[in-house]
């Protein structure tokens, strides 16, 4: 995959719904995806080697998180969080990324003796929290007015249709 070859020196986390079942040998050998699968297994480590749970609507696992080989020892504690099936057939996958310079125990838990110099003052934490809340509010409200207008317009059309069908029998008489 020539496009990606220049980026292999970087530390990557590749995640998503791949719309293919990489554990299925027959599917992984399909000519359309075989080069991608080979490249993926050459340069990345699967954070969920046992796979994620498959729900009834899905044929097999298609959600993945891969980390570049240079991050392999720092991607730990992978978990699958199940979401109600009414929402989606996907699961929420999480993995912890241990920052460089932090030593860990065998299970990936950060060691208490690690020298973490990134301590924030209370003011810095408050500033970060305010910034995060502001960002979330902006993302939520972006387009809110347009969505509201579209909903009102839709409801008005429905109302007109209902009133129109109610008036038609009265006109016929």
PDB file of C-alpha atoms in Angstrom:
ATOM      1  CA  UNK A   1       0.000   0.000   0.000  1.00  0.00           C
ATOM      2  CA  UNK A   2       2.230   2.810  -1.269  1.00  0.00           C
ATOM      3  CA  UNK A   3       0.124   5.676   0.108  1.00  0.00           C
ATOM      4  CA  UNK A   4       0.605   4.452   3.667  1.00  0.00           C
ATOM      5  CA  UNK A   5       4.285   3.544   3.440  1.00  0.00           C
ATOM      6  CA  UNK A   6       5.456   7.069   4.303  1.00  0.00           C
ATOM      7  CA  UNK A   7       3.334   7.111   7.444  1.00  0.00           C
ATOM      8  CA  UNK A   8       4.618   3.908   9.017  1.00  0.00           C
ATOM      9  CA  UNK A   9       7.172   5.702  11.178  1.00  0.00           C
ATOM     10  CA  UNK A  10       4.316   7.400  13.036  1.00  0.00           C
ATOM     11  CA  UNK A  11       2.393   6.027  15.984  1.00  0.00           C
ATOM     12  CA  UNK A  12      -1.112   5.176  14.849  1.00  0.00           C
ATOM     13  CA  UNK A  13      -4.344   3.926  16.292  1.00  0.00           C
ATOM     14  CA  UNK A  14      -6.589   2.599  13.552  1.00  0.00           C
ATOM     15  CA  UNK A  15     -10.180   1.932  14.535  1.00  0.00           C
ATOM     16  CA  UNK A  16     -13.633   1.509  13.168  1.00  0.00           C
ATOM     17  CA  UNK A  17     -16.170  -0.644  11.459  1.00  0.00           C
ATOM     18  CA  UNK A  18     -14.145  -2.317   8.723  1.00  0.00           C
ATOM     19  CA  UNK A  19     -17.224  -3.862   7.089  1.00  0.00           C
ATOM     20  CA  UNK A  20     -15.310  -7.083   6.761  1.00  0.00           C
ATOM     21  CA  UNK A  21     -14.597  -9.968   9.094  1.00  0.00           C
ATOM     22  CA  UNK A  22     -10.816 -10.158   9.403  1.00  0.00           C
ATOM     23  CA  UNK A  23     -10.904 -13.360  11.458  1.00  0.00           C
ATOM     24  CA  UNK A  24     -12.671 -15.190   8.623  1.00  0.00           C
ATOM     25  CA  UNK A  25      -9.806 -16.684   6.609  1.00  0.00           C
ATOM     26  CA  UNK A  26     -11.885 -17.028   3.437  1.00  0.00           C
ATOM     27  CA  UNK A  27     -12.974 -13.410   3.582  1.00  0.00           C
ATOM     28  CA  UNK A  28      -9.486 -12.138   4.465  1.00  0.00           C
ATOM     29  CA  UNK A  29      -8.098 -13.880   1.370  1.00  0.00           C
ATOM     30  CA  UNK A  30     -10.509 -12.169  -1.022  1.00  0.00           C
ATOM     31  CA  UNK A  31      -8.422 -10.431  -3.715  1.00  0.00           C
ATOM     32  CA  UNK A  32     -10.086  -7.080  -3.004  1.00  0.00           C
ATOM     33  CA  UNK A  33      -8.930  -6.936   0.618  1.00  0.00           C
ATOM     34  CA  UNK A  34      -5.988  -9.351   0.884  1.00  0.00           C
ATOM     35  CA  UNK A  35      -3.310  -6.625   0.413  1.00  0.00           C
ATOM     36  CA  UNK A  36      -4.968  -4.505   3.106  1.00  0.00           C
ATOM     37  CA  UNK A  37      -5.194  -7.430   5.543  1.00  0.00           C
ATOM     38  CA  UNK A  38      -1.534  -8.344   4.962  1.00  0.00           C
ATOM     39  CA  UNK A  39      -0.454  -4.716   5.439  1.00  0.00           C
ATOM     40  CA  UNK A  40      -2.598  -4.425   8.563  1.00  0.00           C
ATOM     41  CA  UNK A  41      -1.167  -7.553  10.185  1.00  0.00           C
ATOM     42  CA  UNK A  42       2.374  -6.553   9.225  1.00  0.00           C
ATOM     43  CA  UNK A  43       2.299  -3.087  10.777  1.00  0.00           C
ATOM     44  CA  UNK A  44      -0.402  -3.188  13.456  1.00  0.00           C
ATOM     45  CA  UNK A  45      -1.406  -5.157  16.525  1.00  0.00           C
ATOM     46  CA  UNK A  46      -5.055  -6.073  17.095  1.00  0.00           C
ATOM     47  CA  UNK A  47      -6.159  -4.728  20.502  1.00  0.00           C
ATOM     48  CA  UNK A  48      -8.963  -7.318  20.540  1.00  0.00           C
ATOM     49  CA  UNK A  49      -7.222 -10.526  19.389  1.00  0.00           C
ATOM     50  CA  UNK A  50     -10.036 -12.693  20.796  1.00  0.00           C
ATOM     51  CA  UNK A  51     -12.555 -10.636  18.840  1.00  0.00           C
ATOM     52  CA  UNK A  52     -15.538  -8.710  20.083  1.00  0.00           C
ATOM     53  CA  UNK A  53     -18.933 -10.149  20.850  1.00  0.00           C
ATOM     54  CA  UNK A  54     -21.161 -10.757  17.880  1.00  0.00           C
ATOM     55  CA  UNK A  55     -24.800  -9.843  18.231  1.00  0.00           C
ATOM     56  CA  UNK A  56     -27.672 -11.677  16.590  1.00  0.00           C
ATOM     57  CA  UNK A  57     -28.123  -9.170  13.752  1.00  0.00           C
ATOM     58  CA  UNK A  58     -24.449  -9.238  12.780  1.00  0.00           C
ATOM     59  CA  UNK A  59     -22.805 -12.201  11.093  1.00  0.00           C
ATOM     60  CA  UNK A  60     -19.428 -11.670  12.756  1.00  0.00           C
ATOM     61  CA  UNK A  61     -17.140  -9.103  14.299  1.00  0.00           C
ATOM     62  CA  UNK A  62     -16.480  -6.076  12.123  1.00  0.00           C
ATOM     63  CA  UNK A  63     -15.404  -3.536  14.758  1.00  0.00           C
ATOM     64  CA  UNK A  64     -11.700  -3.252  15.450  1.00  0.00           C
ATOM     65  CA  UNK A  65      -9.018  -1.217  17.176  1.00  0.00           C
ATOM     66  CA  UNK A  66      -5.474  -1.695  15.919  1.00  0.00           C
ATOM     67  CA  UNK A  67      -2.357   0.022  17.215  1.00  0.00           C
ATOM     68  CA  UNK A  68       0.912   0.463  15.388  1.00  0.00           C
ATOM     69  CA  UNK A  69       3.587  -1.999  16.485  1.00  0.00           C
ATOM     70  CA  UNK A  70       5.454   0.800  18.280  1.00  0.00           C
ATOM     71  CA  UNK A  71       2.406   1.354  20.522  1.00  0.00           C
ATOM     72  CA  UNK A  72       1.732  -2.330  21.214  1.00  0.00           C
ATOM     73  CA  UNK A  73       3.081  -2.319  24.777  1.00  0.00           C
ATOM     74  CA  UNK A  74       1.238   0.894  25.640  1.00  0.00           C
ATOM     75  CA  UNK A  75      -2.259  -0.116  24.452  1.00  0.00           C
ATOM     76  CA  UNK A  76      -3.737  -2.015  27.387  1.00  0.00           C
ATOM     77  CA  UNK A  77      -7.006  -2.892  29.129  1.00  0.00           C
ATOM     78  CA  UNK A  78      -9.169  -3.410  26.062  1.00  0.00           C
ATOM     79  CA  UNK A  79     -12.854  -3.701  26.925  1.00  0.00           C
ATOM     80  CA  UNK A  80     -16.080  -4.281  25.062  1.00  0.00           C
ATOM     81  CA  UNK A  81     -19.032  -2.281  26.378  1.00  0.00           C
ATOM     82  CA  UNK A  82     -22.401  -3.492  25.180  1.00  0.00           C
ATOM     83  CA  UNK A  83     -24.914  -0.958  23.920  1.00  0.00           C
ATOM     84  CA  UNK A  84     -28.654  -1.709  23.711  1.00  0.00           C
ATOM     85  CA  UNK A  85     -29.411  -3.660  20.537  1.00  0.00           C
ATOM     86  CA  UNK A  86     -32.221  -1.232  19.691  1.00  0.00           C
ATOM     87  CA  UNK A  87     -29.555   1.436  19.118  1.00  0.00           C
ATOM     88  CA  UNK A  88     -26.983  -0.491  17.082  1.00  0.00           C
ATOM     89  CA  UNK A  89     -25.523  -3.924  16.500  1.00  0.00           C
ATOM     90  CA  UNK A  90     -22.070  -2.513  17.276  1.00  0.00           C
ATOM     91  CA  UNK A  91     -20.351  -2.547  20.645  1.00  0.00           C
ATOM     92  CA  UNK A  92     -18.366   0.274  22.209  1.00  0.00           C
ATOM     93  CA  UNK A  93     -14.713  -0.703  22.218  1.00  0.00           C
ATOM     94  CA  UNK A  94     -12.238   1.004  24.528  1.00  0.00           C
ATOM     95  CA  UNK A  95      -8.536   0.641  25.103  1.00  0.00           C
ATOM     96  CA  UNK A  96      -6.203   2.552  27.427  1.00  0.00           C
ATOM     97  CA  UNK A  97      -3.156   4.288  26.000  1.00  0.00           C
ATOM     98  CA  UNK A  98      -0.375   4.559  28.565  1.00  0.00           C
ATOM     99  CA  UNK A  99       1.647   7.700  27.953  1.00  0.00           C
ATOM    100  CA  UNK A 100       5.351   7.221  27.334  1.00  0.00           C
ATOM    101  CA  UNK A 101       7.522   7.374  30.429  1.00  0.00           C
ATOM    102  CA  UNK A 102       4.904   5.772  32.685  1.00  0.00           C
ATOM    103  CA  UNK A 103       5.863   2.313  33.864  1.00  0.00           C
ATOM    104  CA  UNK A 104       3.166  -0.322  34.163  1.00  0.00           C
ATOM    105  CA  UNK A 105       2.578  -3.637  35.882  1.00  0.00           C
ATOM    106  CA  UNK A 106       2.154  -6.814  33.820  1.00  0.00           C
ATOM    107  CA  UNK A 107      -1.615  -6.263  33.554  1.00  0.00           C
ATOM    108  CA  UNK A 108      -1.142  -2.771  32.075  1.00  0.00           C
ATOM    109  CA  UNK A 109      -2.052  -0.877  35.242  1.00  0.00           C
ATOM    110  CA  UNK A 110       0.111   2.242  35.681  1.00  0.00           C
ATOM    111  CA  UNK A 111       2.669   1.879  38.452  1.00  0.00           C
ATOM    112  CA  UNK A 112       2.338   4.239  41.420  1.00  0.00           C
ATOM    113  CA  UNK A 113       6.083   4.807  41.301  1.00  0.00           C
ATOM    114  CA  UNK A 114       5.888   6.292  37.817  1.00  0.00           C
ATOM    115  CA  UNK A 115       7.233   9.791  37.541  1.00  0.00           C
ATOM    116  CA  UNK A 116       4.317  11.691  36.090  1.00  0.00           C
ATOM    117  CA  UNK A 117       5.277  15.331  35.696  1.00  0.00           C
ATOM    118  CA  UNK A 118       2.114  16.438  33.945  1.00  0.00           C
ATOM    119  CA  UNK A 119       0.290  17.430  37.154  1.00  0.00           C
ATOM    120  CA  UNK A 120      -2.169  20.264  36.670  1.00  0.00           C
ATOM    121  CA  UNK A 121      -3.093  22.892  39.192  1.00  0.00           C
ATOM    122  CA  UNK A 122      -6.734  23.229  40.216  1.00  0.00           C
ATOM    123  CA  UNK A 123      -6.977  26.348  38.038  1.00  0.00           C
ATOM    124  CA  UNK A 124      -5.614  24.501  35.002  1.00  0.00           C
ATOM    125  CA  UNK A 125      -8.065  21.642  35.563  1.00  0.00           C
ATOM    126  CA  UNK A 126     -10.946  24.112  35.892  1.00  0.00           C
ATOM    127  CA  UNK A 127      -9.832  25.895  32.717  1.00  0.00           C
ATOM    128  CA  UNK A 128      -9.646  22.571  30.864  1.00  0.00           C
ATOM    129  CA  UNK A 129     -13.085  21.562  32.114  1.00  0.00           C
ATOM    130  CA  UNK A 130     -14.610  24.879  31.028  1.00  0.00           C
ATOM    131  CA  UNK A 131     -12.999  24.528  27.616  1.00  0.00           C
ATOM    132  CA  UNK A 132     -14.334  20.983  27.242  1.00  0.00           C
ATOM    133  CA  UNK A 133     -17.853  21.983  28.307  1.00  0.00           C
ATOM    134  CA  UNK A 134     -17.797  24.960  25.916  1.00  0.00           C
ATOM    135  CA  UNK A 135     -16.720  22.688  23.061  1.00  0.00           C
ATOM    136  CA  UNK A 136     -19.442  20.119  23.858  1.00  0.00           C
ATOM    137  CA  UNK A 137     -22.128  22.805  24.043  1.00  0.00           C
ATOM    138  CA  UNK A 138     -21.002  24.311  20.741  1.00  0.00           C
ATOM    139  CA  UNK A 139     -21.051  20.914  19.045  1.00  0.00           C
ATOM    140  CA  UNK A 140     -24.499  20.144  20.426  1.00  0.00           C
ATOM    141  CA  UNK A 141     -26.048  23.493  19.542  1.00  0.00           C
ATOM    142  CA  UNK A 142     -24.454  23.758  16.112  1.00  0.00           C
ATOM    143  CA  UNK A 143     -27.320  23.480  13.677  1.00  0.00           C
ATOM    144  CA  UNK A 144     -29.911  23.387  16.476  1.00  0.00           C
ATOM    145  CA  UNK A 145     -31.884  26.311  15.008  1.00  0.00           C
ATOM    146  CA  UNK A 146     -31.964  24.697  11.563  1.00  0.00           C
ATOM    147  CA  UNK A 147     -33.088  21.355  13.054  1.00  0.00           C
ATOM    148  CA  UNK A 148     -35.812  23.147  15.030  1.00  0.00           C
ATOM    149  CA  UNK A 149     -37.075  24.983  11.922  1.00  0.00           C
ATOM    150  CA  UNK A 150     -37.056  21.755   9.908  1.00  0.00           C
ATOM    151  CA  UNK A 151     -39.023  19.949  12.636  1.00  0.00           C
ATOM    152  CA  UNK A 152     -41.608  22.755  12.855  1.00  0.00           C
ATOM    153  CA  UNK A 153     -41.935  22.767   9.066  1.00  0.00           C
ATOM    154  CA  UNK A 154     -42.400  18.982   9.025  1.00  0.00           C
ATOM    155  CA  UNK A 155     -45.070  19.150  11.732  1.00  0.00           C
ATOM    156  CA  UNK A 156     -46.869  21.945   9.869  1.00  0.00           C
ATOM    157  CA  UNK A 157     -46.939  19.844   6.680  1.00  0.00           C
ATOM    158  CA  UNK A 158     -48.334  16.890   8.621  1.00  0.00           C
ATOM    159  CA  UNK A 159     -50.975  19.151  10.170  1.00  0.00           C
ATOM    160  CA  UNK A 160     -51.961  20.513   6.754  1.00  0.00           C
ATOM    161  CA  UNK A 161     -52.227  16.999   5.350  1.00  0.00           C
ATOM    162  CA  UNK A 162     -54.416  15.881   8.238  1.00  0.00           C
ATOM    163  CA  UNK A 163     -56.624  18.961   7.982  1.00  0.00           C
ATOM    164  CA  UNK A 164     -56.822  18.551   4.204  1.00  0.00           C
ATOM    165  CA  UNK A 165     -58.017  14.944   4.451  1.00  0.00           C
ATOM    166  CA  UNK A 166     -60.531  15.883   7.142  1.00  0.00           C
ATOM    167  CA  UNK A 167     -61.963  18.686   4.961  1.00  0.00           C
ATOM    168  CA  UNK A 168     -62.292  16.534   1.794  1.00  0.00           C
ATOM    169  CA  UNK A 169     -65.244  14.418   3.032  1.00  0.00           C
ATOM    170  CA  UNK A 170     -67.012  17.596   4.162  1.00  0.00           C
ATOM    171  CA  UNK A 171     -66.634  19.138   0.661  1.00  0.00           C
ATOM    172  CA  UNK A 172     -68.028  16.068  -1.099  1.00  0.00           C
ATOM    173  CA  UNK A 173     -71.367  16.339   0.725  1.00  0.00           C
TER     174      UNK A 173
END
